[in-house]
Amino acid sequence: MSIVLGSNRYGKAENRIVRIYRDTPRHEIHDISVSTALRGDFAAAHLAGDQSQVLPTDTQKQTAYSFAKEKGLLSIESYALNLATHFVDHIAPVHNARIEVEEFAWERVVLDGTEHDHTWVRRGQETRTASVTVDGTGDAQRTWVIGGLKDLVILKSTGSEFAGFMQDQYTLLQPTNDRVMATSLTAEWRFSSTDVEWEDAYAQIRQLLIKQFAMVHSLALQQTLYEMGKAILEACPFITEVRLSAPNKHHFLYDLSPFGVENTNEVFYASDRPYGLIQTTVLHDDAPDAGPAWDSYTGLV
Amino acid sequence: MSIVLGSNRYGKAENRIVRIYRDTPRHEIHDISVSTALRGDFAAAHLAGDQSQVLPTDTQKQTAYSFAKEKGLLSIESYALNLATHFVDHIAPVHNARIEVEEFAWERVVLDGTEHDHTWVRRGQETRTASVTVDGTGDAQRTWVIGGLKDLVILKSTGSEFAGFMQDQYTLLQPTNDRVMATSLTAEWRFSSTDVEWEDAYAQIRQLLIKQFAMVHSLALQQTLYEMGKAILEACPFITEVRLSAPNKHHFLYDLSPFGVENTNEVFYASDRPYGLIQTTVLHDDAPDAGPAWDSYTGLV
Amino acid sequence: MSIVLGSNRYGKAENRIVRIYRDTPRHEIHDISVSTALRGDFAAAHLAGDQSQVLPTDTQKQTAYSFAKEKGLLSIESYALNLATHFVDHIAPVHNARIEVEEFAWERVVLDGTEHDHTWVRRGQETRTASVTVDGTGDAQRTWVIGGLKDLVILKSTGSEFAGFMQDQYTLLQPTNDRVMATSLTAEWRFSSTDVEWEDAYAQIRQLLIKQFAMVHSLALQQTLYEMGKAILEACPFITEVRLSAPNKHHFLYDLSPFGVENTNEVFYASDRPYGLIQTTVLHDDAPDAGPAWDSYTGLV
Amino acid sequence: MSIVLGSNRYGKAENRIVRIYRDTPRHEIHDISVSTALRGDFAAAHLAGDQSQVLPTDTQKQTAYSFAKEKGLLSIESYALNLATHFVDHIAPVHNARIEVEEFAWERVVLDGTEHDHTWVRRGQETRTASVTVDGTGDAQRTWVIGGLKDLVILKSTGSEFAGFMQDQYTLLQPTNDRVMATSLTAEWRFSSTDVEWEDAYAQIRQLLIKQFAMVHSLALQQTLYEMGKAILEACPFITEVRLSAPNKHHFLYDLSPFGVENTNEVFYASDRPYGLIQTTVLHDDAPDAGPAWDSYTGLV
């Protein structure tokens, strides 16, 4: 038995780039954090400190900024595709590139009923995400694109139950037929193609997630998540797999009876920790190989 | 010279309360973090560990939850007024109560053009705040109410300059006549009355802040802040003082010239630290005494 | 009644400076975040956007970095004194400067019993702080120095009670004669002089805080805080006032009785929110005027 | 093609448990955050909202607290093993359990040279971690144990270079033969056995990480990480794989030349973002199958 170098990668994480389009008086803004990770022939750097095959992380940063102008920054999926392909195609030692993007949404200020040309407030509802992996060159090149969102905090004040569950000697929980259900949703969806209207796809999928949360009478968070994934796959032929991770942000009914005050699902304590955490995958039974598509680099996306 | 007990207070911080109004199928939600602080005859607790005059912080928490039902939780200013007055009027050793509230906004989900009855997503733009201080009892009782917001992240991509500034031997900065200006605004406004339509006041002031940021051609962040305060005082006779604190969230133009790429205010690096920090007060010259109104307890409000 | 500009200041916040002393093979490290705030004749900047009296925040940053070499960065109190005095003495429109510093501690790595010359791990226990305010010039110049620490997380597993407290109709808490007491202490102390051995003073005061927490049989957190302040004032003639802020980090005994498991103060739930929050001042009855000494700029110190 | 339920799990995340051993006057403290995740026959919960095979996350929490007393909480690896095995062996629908633990270190207060019996301050250097996965029952049961640490912030002020790197048209970085190297290290190591002295192993591995960081003259962070992994595998026969993730916390030399001030590696700007991020695996060439060992549940461990 001997000691060997295993899987490795390196890159520049969390490059904060703001791109303004100002070709007309009505500007547009795109605000992202992008991370780049390269795999390839880097054994000499590890074993001997030889950097001759190592493109500096600073160079990766410069490229990411320059591409925001050279290639444009409209849809994060296409921006990431450009960046990943560049590294694999043009930097010889690189076999595989992964680009992870978070996009922070801004909404245009409205004054006296009119949208302002160049002022925005940050929208806080959720962060849009994308992860692109490009592997290999030429005919052997393969590409995986994942879109997603995180931190979509959503709550319903009725239409949710949790009852009929398994019990053992540690079970104290009482069943409930009407509770607050809330989560901070992370959802990611794998595209089966790169020929997609990225902006339309995002808007459609986001709305489906919200609609299923609102409309499904929930017997469990698991059920709601499954219905979310199913709805996306049914509506979007260009999606082949959906992964959902949902903390159950507990809202505990506060006991006001010692004070002679009735509390019929009106006053709740919103707890921080611990929280339930449900993770579910819904996919096509013939979904193509995911390869390295889900292998997160920064943990942010 | 001898050692003495000075200013002191105690309370329960960051009680997370969610209040659902469900009298009709169309529910309403109010989501707050409330902190309570009491001043009074607490020397014995400090000097001898005698708790007989100390109302437990747990009791303050119970009261805050119960009042969300007993007194209601519609406007945070009136909720805080009820709570502060209760402690001063009904707990003998308490001379002074301060209540600090953060309110987290939710927006109703819209499905197929219709607002949903009981599902919301968290709005992220800003947190609304209120601080109420009640001091003394009976005819000597005085009350101060401060409303506010924090974390209103706002950006304009043109209409901002910084030039003509003072220079010394450490000055390297170049003047600019067109820059991105962005901040995460904290604003607080002191009411001259408690007879206010709190919801209308908040909406009006928030809109004035945004409007001034957008419309003032800014020669400095100081100027923008002053114009914000002035506009509020001019439009709102029930406001007597405005305090503004604004980090200058620097967006540095990224130098793409080494790559032969032109960058005319299109690609920026959004920096985290350090940041400029501008703090300004605008008030009526005959504003009544602020007393302890600005003496923050938690630092959150 | 007219609208006027009130209190205002501006500066550069959170400059992250690391200073290495490398005059011998055994290096020394000082790692700080420093914020600068200036008050003075800045009305024209607010009212007319005229920057001619405004020293840019970027210049303040350059000065802070340069002074780390020019003046040195050994004790944060003396570094801040140098910086504050510079702005007041050399920048004409500036009447008052406040410098706030956080210092992050590192401890030298020990290998085979020997301290390493140039490698450290970050100590996480607490952050040391200092706030210096210099006001006026020449003979009228006044100076205030505050030292401190924050985030000193400390816990005792016995030797703490809470009983005999006041009760009202909202009181449910049960008294206890043996509990876990824990806090994340913030302490600040005001010096009566600038002729102090800053490093010795810090070490002595920090140790007194810990000792009092450990040794005082606590009948309330208020009592422990008062004893801390008193001990510092008794031991340190150069300190005139101590301010303490202590969240009561609740450790709730976990009820294992439903499972037939005895829990005699052995298993606790460490709660995040809400928390008690106790704030206490202990001072000399003839302490000199604090002036603007406690008027925090960033809220970090 | 049809839509199917894929990989799924659920549990209770971030249970904060503090365990005091108080059998003698000299108490001991163990402070953890533990998360539990179960896999098994949960299709009915997803497809039909049927909870009959679902052990509530609340029950998992109760079990985690009770086991801190019933089984004890000394080494987090053995605590996690007990918990994982319990769920797989005693809850019929569960096929696989994963337990993730973070442990927060405390150090005993020393007063006048003597360790105090029951008072500690929180050590901040790093968080110890463990992940245990148990899969299957009876003879088919397999177990994976991973130990680790995160947030070990470590810096060397010399003995690090970065030169001779690859260049392309986006390369601006200048080589350096003497720089500050700093990281916030995450390391995880996979055990080849469960018959390990967990506390000794942790102390030994932590010290090896620090020693390699200090002693290796670093030509690249990749090289340092490889030497860390190699040293652990050479010294610890019970470890079969080491994974390292290291942000390159850039310390940029600050240019003081405009002020006529020399800066020979003395004054640095500690940057927040972006940062290099290096991830490396070192393992035995005959390491057994890792199975689900590295499939993080919470992202915290």
CSV table of C-alpha atoms in Angstrom, one decimal, chain A:
chain,number,residue,atom,x,y,z
A,1,MET,CA,0.0,0.0,0.0
A,2,SER,CA,1.3,3.4,-0.9
A,3,ILE,CA,0.1,7.0,-0.5
A,4,VAL,CA,-1.3,8.7,-3.6
A,5,LEU,CA,-2.8,12.0,-4.6
A,6,GLY,CA,-6.5,11.7,-5.1
A,7,SER,CA,-9.2,14.0,-6.4
A,8,ASN,CA,-8.2,17.7,-6.4
A,9,ARG,CA,-9.2,21.1,-7.8
A,10,TYR,CA,-8.5,24.7,-7.2
A,11,GLY,CA,-9.8,28.1,-8.3
A,12,LYS,CA,-11.0,31.5,-7.2
A,13,ALA,CA,-14.1,31.7,-5.1
A,14,GLU,CA,-16.6,34.5,-4.6
A,15,ASN,CA,-15.6,37.0,-7.2
A,16,ARG,CA,-18.1,39.8,-6.7
A,17,ILE,CA,-19.0,41.2,-10.1
A,18,VAL,CA,-21.6,43.9,-10.9
A,19,ARG,CA,-22.3,44.4,-14.6
A,20,ILE,CA,-24.2,47.5,-15.7
A,21,TYR,CA,-25.7,47.7,-19.2
A,22,ARG,CA,-25.9,51.4,-20.1
A,23,ASP,CA,-26.4,51.5,-23.9
A,24,THR,CA,-29.6,53.5,-23.4
A,25,PRO,CA,-30.6,55.8,-20.5
A,26,ARG,CA,-32.5,52.8,-19.1
A,27,HIS,CA,-29.7,50.8,-17.5
A,28,GLU,CA,-29.8,47.2,-16.6
A,29,ILE,CA,-27.9,45.6,-13.6
A,30,HIS,CA,-26.6,42.1,-13.1
A,31,ASP,CA,-25.0,41.3,-9.7
A,32,ILE,CA,-23.2,38.0,-9.1
A,33,SER,CA,-20.7,36.1,-7.1
A,34,VAL,CA,-18.8,33.7,-9.3
A,35,SER,CA,-16.4,30.9,-8.3
A,36,THR,CA,-14.2,29.0,-10.7
A,37,ALA,CA,-12.6,25.5,-10.1
A,38,LEU,CA,-10.2,23.7,-12.4
A,39,ARG,CA,-9.3,20.0,-12.5
A,40,GLY,CA,-6.4,18.6,-14.5
A,41,ASP,CA,-2.7,17.8,-14.5
A,42,PHE,CA,-1.8,19.3,-11.2
A,43,ALA,CA,0.2,16.5,-9.6
A,44,ALA,CA,3.5,18.3,-9.9
A,45,ALA,CA,2.1,21.3,-7.9
A,46,HIS,CA,1.2,18.9,-5.1
A,47,LEU,CA,4.1,16.6,-5.1
A,48,ALA,CA,7.0,19.0,-5.9
A,49,GLY,CA,5.6,22.5,-5.7
A,50,ASP,CA,6.0,22.9,-9.4
A,51,GLN,CA,3.6,25.6,-10.7
A,52,SER,CA,4.4,25.4,-14.4
A,53,GLN,CA,1.0,23.8,-15.1
A,54,VAL,CA,-1.0,26.0,-12.6
A,55,LEU,CA,-2.9,28.9,-14.0
A,56,PRO,CA,-3.1,31.3,-11.0
A,57,THR,CA,-6.4,31.8,-9.3
A,58,ASP,CA,-5.8,35.5,-9.8
A,59,THR,CA,-5.8,34.9,-13.6
A,60,GLN,CA,-9.1,33.1,-13.2
A,61,LYS,CA,-10.5,36.1,-11.5
A,62,GLN,CA,-9.3,38.5,-14.2
A,63,THR,CA,-10.9,36.2,-16.8
A,64,ALA,CA,-14.2,36.2,-14.9
A,65,TYR,CA,-14.3,40.0,-14.8
A,66,SER,CA,-13.2,40.4,-18.4
A,67,PHE,CA,-15.8,37.9,-19.7
A,68,ALA,CA,-18.5,40.0,-18.0
A,69,LYS,CA,-17.8,42.5,-20.8
A,70,GLU,CA,-16.3,40.4,-23.5
A,71,LYS,CA,-19.0,37.7,-23.5
A,72,GLY,CA,-21.6,39.6,-21.6
A,73,LEU,CA,-23.5,38.8,-18.4
A,74,LEU,CA,-27.2,38.4,-19.1
A,75,SER,CA,-28.1,34.8,-18.1
A,76,ILE,CA,-25.8,33.3,-15.5
A,77,GLU,CA,-26.1,29.9,-17.1
A,78,SER,CA,-24.7,31.2,-20.4
A,79,TYR,CA,-22.0,33.3,-18.7
A,80,ALA,CA,-20.9,30.2,-16.8
A,81,LEU,CA,-20.9,28.1,-19.9
A,82,ASN,CA,-18.6,30.6,-21.6
A,83,LEU,CA,-16.2,30.7,-18.7
A,84,ALA,CA,-16.0,26.9,-18.2
A,85,THR,CA,-15.5,26.2,-21.9
A,86,HIS,CA,-12.8,28.8,-22.1
A,87,PHE,CA,-10.7,27.1,-19.4
A,88,VAL,CA,-11.1,23.6,-20.8
A,89,ASP,CA,-10.5,24.6,-24.4
A,90,HIS,CA,-7.7,27.1,-24.0
A,91,ILE,CA,-5.7,26.1,-20.9
A,92,ALA,CA,-3.9,22.9,-21.8
A,93,PRO,CA,-3.5,21.2,-18.3
A,94,VAL,CA,-7.2,21.8,-17.5
A,95,HIS,CA,-9.4,18.7,-18.1
A,96,ASN,CA,-12.5,19.9,-16.3
A,97,ALA,CA,-13.9,23.3,-15.2
A,98,ARG,CA,-16.7,24.0,-12.8
A,99,ILE,CA,-18.3,27.5,-12.5
A,100,GLU,CA,-20.7,28.3,-9.7
A,101,VAL,CA,-22.7,31.5,-9.7
A,102,GLU,CA,-25.0,33.2,-7.2
A,103,GLU,CA,-27.1,36.0,-8.6
A,104,PHE,CA,-28.5,38.7,-6.4
A,105,ALA,CA,-31.7,40.2,-7.6
A,106,TRP,CA,-32.5,43.9,-7.8
A,107,GLU,CA,-35.8,45.5,-8.5
A,108,ARG,CA,-36.2,48.8,-10.2
A,109,VAL,CA,-37.4,51.7,-8.1
A,110,VAL,CA,-40.9,53.0,-9.0
A,111,LEU,CA,-41.5,56.7,-8.5
A,112,ASP,CA,-45.0,58.2,-9.0
A,113,GLY,CA,-45.9,55.1,-11.0
A,114,THR,CA,-42.9,55.2,-13.3
A,115,GLU,CA,-39.9,52.9,-13.2
A,116,HIS,CA,-36.7,54.7,-12.7
A,117,ASP,CA,-33.9,54.4,-15.3
A,118,HIS,CA,-31.0,53.7,-13.1
A,119,THR,CA,-32.0,53.1,-9.5
A,120,TRP,CA,-32.8,49.8,-7.9
A,121,VAL,CA,-33.4,48.3,-4.4
A,122,ARG,CA,-32.0,44.9,-3.6
A,123,ARG,CA,-34.7,42.2,-3.6
A,124,GLY,CA,-34.2,39.8,-0.8
A,125,GLN,CA,-36.5,36.9,-1.4
A,126,GLU,CA,-34.0,34.4,-2.9
A,127,THR,CA,-30.7,34.0,-4.6
A,128,ARG,CA,-30.6,32.5,-8.0
A,129,THR,CA,-27.8,29.9,-8.6
A,130,ALA,CA,-26.2,28.1,-11.4
A,131,SER,CA,-23.5,25.4,-11.6
A,132,VAL,CA,-21.9,24.5,-14.9
A,133,THR,CA,-19.4,21.7,-15.4
A,134,VAL,CA,-17.5,21.1,-18.7
A,135,ASP,CA,-15.4,18.0,-19.0
A,136,GLY,CA,-13.0,17.1,-21.8
A,137,THR,CA,-12.3,18.6,-25.2
A,138,GLY,CA,-13.4,18.1,-28.7
A,139,ASP,CA,-15.9,15.4,-29.5
A,140,ALA,CA,-15.5,14.0,-26.0
A,141,GLN,CA,-16.5,17.2,-24.3
A,142,ARG,CA,-19.5,16.8,-22.0
A,143,THR,CA,-21.4,19.6,-20.3
A,144,TRP,CA,-23.8,19.7,-17.3
A,145,VAL,CA,-25.9,22.7,-16.4
A,146,ILE,CA,-27.8,23.1,-13.1
A,147,GLY,CA,-30.0,26.0,-12.3
A,148,GLY,CA,-31.4,26.7,-8.9
A,149,LEU,CA,-32.4,29.1,-6.1
A,150,LYS,CA,-31.7,29.2,-2.4
A,151,ASP,CA,-33.1,31.1,0.6
A,152,LEU,CA,-36.6,31.3,-0.8
A,153,VAL,CA,-38.4,31.8,2.6
A,154,ILE,CA,-42.0,30.8,2.3
A,155,LEU,CA,-44.7,30.2,4.8
A,156,LYS,CA,-48.3,29.1,4.9
A,157,SER,CA,-50.5,29.7,7.9
A,158,THR,CA,-52.9,26.8,7.3
A,159,GLY,CA,-53.3,23.9,5.0
A,160,SER,CA,-50.6,21.8,6.6
A,161,GLU,CA,-50.8,18.7,8.9
A,162,PHE,CA,-48.5,16.3,10.5
A,163,ALA,CA,-50.2,13.2,12.0
A,164,GLY,CA,-50.2,9.4,11.8
A,165,PHE,CA,-46.5,9.2,12.2
A,166,MET,CA,-44.4,6.3,13.6
A,167,GLN,CA,-43.8,6.2,17.3
A,168,ASP,CA,-41.2,4.7,19.5
A,169,GLN,CA,-40.2,5.1,23.2
A,170,TYR,CA,-38.7,8.5,22.5
A,171,THR,CA,-41.8,9.9,20.8
A,172,LEU,CA,-43.4,12.8,22.6
A,173,LEU,CA,-44.7,14.8,19.6
A,174,GLN,CA,-48.4,15.3,19.4
A,175,PRO,CA,-50.1,15.1,15.9
A,176,THR,CA,-51.6,18.3,14.5
A,177,ASN,CA,-54.1,18.8,11.7
A,178,ASP,CA,-53.4,22.5,11.3
A,179,ARG,CA,-50.0,24.1,11.6
A,180,VAL,CA,-47.8,26.8,10.2
A,181,MET,CA,-45.5,25.4,7.6
A,182,ALA,CA,-42.4,27.4,6.7
A,183,THR,CA,-39.1,26.7,5.0
A,184,SER,CA,-36.1,28.4,3.4
A,185,LEU,CA,-36.1,26.4,0.2
A,186,THR,CA,-33.1,25.4,-1.8
A,187,ALA,CA,-33.9,23.9,-5.1
A,188,GLU,CA,-31.7,22.8,-8.0
A,189,TRP,CA,-32.7,21.5,-11.4
A,190,ARG,CA,-30.6,19.8,-13.9
A,191,PHE,CA,-31.1,20.7,-17.6
A,192,SER,CA,-31.1,18.1,-20.3
A,193,SER,CA,-29.9,20.6,-22.9
A,194,THR,CA,-28.0,23.9,-23.2
A,195,ASP,CA,-30.5,25.2,-25.8
A,196,VAL,CA,-32.8,26.8,-23.2
A,197,GLU,CA,-34.4,30.2,-22.7
A,198,TRP,CA,-32.7,30.6,-19.3
A,199,GLU,CA,-34.6,33.6,-18.0
A,200,ASP,CA,-38.0,32.1,-18.9
A,201,ALA,CA,-37.0,28.8,-17.4
A,202,TYR,CA,-36.1,30.4,-14.2
A,203,ALA,CA,-39.3,32.4,-13.9
A,204,GLN,CA,-41.4,29.4,-14.7
A,205,ILE,CA,-39.7,27.0,-12.3
A,206,ARG,CA,-39.7,29.6,-9.4
A,207,GLN,CA,-43.4,30.1,-9.9
A,208,LEU,CA,-44.1,26.4,-9.9
A,209,LEU,CA,-42.3,26.0,-6.6
A,210,ILE,CA,-44.3,28.7,-5.0
A,211,LYS,CA,-47.6,27.4,-6.5
A,212,GLN,CA,-47.1,23.9,-5.2
A,213,PHE,CA,-46.2,25.1,-1.8
A,214,ALA,CA,-49.4,27.2,-1.6
A,215,MET,CA,-51.8,24.8,-3.3
A,216,VAL,CA,-50.8,21.3,-2.1
A,217,HIS,CA,-52.7,20.5,1.1
A,218,SER,CA,-49.6,19.2,2.9
A,219,LEU,CA,-49.6,16.0,4.9
A,220,ALA,CA,-45.8,16.3,5.3
A,221,LEU,CA,-43.0,18.5,3.9
A,222,GLN,CA,-41.8,15.4,2.0
A,223,GLN,CA,-45.1,15.4,0.1
A,224,THR,CA,-44.9,19.1,-0.8
A,225,LEU,CA,-41.3,18.7,-2.0
A,226,TYR,CA,-42.2,15.7,-4.2
A,227,GLU,CA,-45.1,17.6,-5.7
A,228,MET,CA,-42.8,20.5,-6.4
A,229,GLY,CA,-40.3,18.3,-8.3
A,230,LYS,CA,-43.1,16.5,-10.2
A,231,ALA,CA,-44.7,19.7,-11.3
A,232,ILE,CA,-41.4,21.0,-12.7
A,233,LEU,CA,-40.7,17.8,-14.6
A,234,GLU,CA,-44.2,17.7,-16.0
A,235,ALA,CA,-44.1,21.3,-17.2
A,236,CYS,CA,-40.5,21.6,-18.3
A,237,PRO,CA,-39.3,19.1,-20.9
A,238,PHE,CA,-35.8,20.5,-20.7
A,239,ILE,CA,-35.4,19.5,-17.0
A,240,THR,CA,-34.4,15.9,-16.1
A,241,GLU,CA,-33.8,16.0,-12.4
A,242,VAL,CA,-34.8,18.2,-9.4
A,243,ARG,CA,-33.2,18.3,-6.0
A,244,LEU,CA,-34.8,20.0,-3.1
A,245,SER,CA,-33.5,20.7,0.4
A,246,ALA,CA,-35.9,22.2,2.9
A,247,PRO,CA,-35.4,23.1,6.5
A,248,ASN,CA,-38.6,22.8,8.5
A,249,LYS,CA,-38.6,26.2,10.1
A,250,HIS,CA,-40.6,25.3,13.2
A,251,HIS,CA,-43.3,27.8,14.4
A,252,PHE,CA,-44.4,26.5,17.8
A,253,LEU,CA,-47.8,27.5,19.1
A,254,TYR,CA,-47.2,29.6,22.2
A,255,ASP,CA,-49.0,28.5,25.3
A,256,LEU,CA,-51.0,31.4,26.6
A,257,SER,CA,-53.4,29.4,28.7
A,258,PRO,CA,-51.6,30.2,32.0
A,259,PHE,CA,-52.6,33.8,31.4
A,260,GLY,CA,-56.3,32.9,30.5
A,261,VAL,CA,-55.6,33.9,26.9
A,262,GLU,CA,-56.9,31.8,24.1
A,263,ASN,CA,-54.5,31.1,21.3
A,264,THR,CA,-56.1,29.3,18.3
A,265,ASN,CA,-53.2,29.2,15.9
A,266,GLU,CA,-52.6,32.9,16.3
A,267,VAL,CA,-49.3,33.5,18.3
A,268,PHE,CA,-46.2,31.4,17.5
A,269,TYR,CA,-42.6,31.2,18.6
A,270,ALA,CA,-40.4,31.1,15.5
A,271,SER,CA,-37.5,28.8,16.5
A,272,ASP,CA,-34.0,29.0,15.2
A,273,ARG,CA,-32.5,25.6,16.0
A,274,PRO,CA,-32.9,22.7,15.8
A,275,TYR,CA,-34.9,22.3,12.6
A,276,GLY,CA,-36.1,19.4,10.6
A,277,LEU,CA,-34.3,19.1,7.3
A,278,ILE,CA,-35.8,17.2,4.4
A,279,GLN,CA,-33.9,16.4,1.2
A,280,THR,CA,-35.6,14.9,-1.8
A,281,THR,CA,-34.8,14.1,-5.4
A,282,VAL,CA,-37.4,13.7,-8.2
A,283,LEU,CA,-36.2,12.7,-11.6
A,284,HIS,CA,-36.9,11.0,-14.9
A,285,ASP,CA,-36.3,7.3,-14.7
A,286,ASP,CA,-34.2,7.6,-17.9
A,287,ALA,CA,-32.3,10.7,-16.8
A,288,PRO,CA,-28.8,10.7,-18.3
A,289,ASP,CA,-25.8,10.2,-16.1
A,290,ALA,CA,-25.3,13.2,-13.7
A,291,GLY,CA,-21.5,12.7,-13.7
A,292,PRO,CA,-19.9,15.4,-11.6
A,293,ALA,CA,-22.9,17.8,-12.0
A,294,TRP,CA,-23.8,17.7,-8.2
A,295,ASP,CA,-20.2,17.9,-6.9
A,296,SER,CA,-20.3,21.3,-5.2
A,297,TYR,CA,-17.1,23.3,-5.0
A,298,THR,CA,-17.8,26.1,-2.6
A,299,GLY,CA,-20.8,24.7,-0.8
A,300,LEU,CA,-22.6,28.0,-1.7
A,301,VAL,CA,-24.3,26.6,-4.8
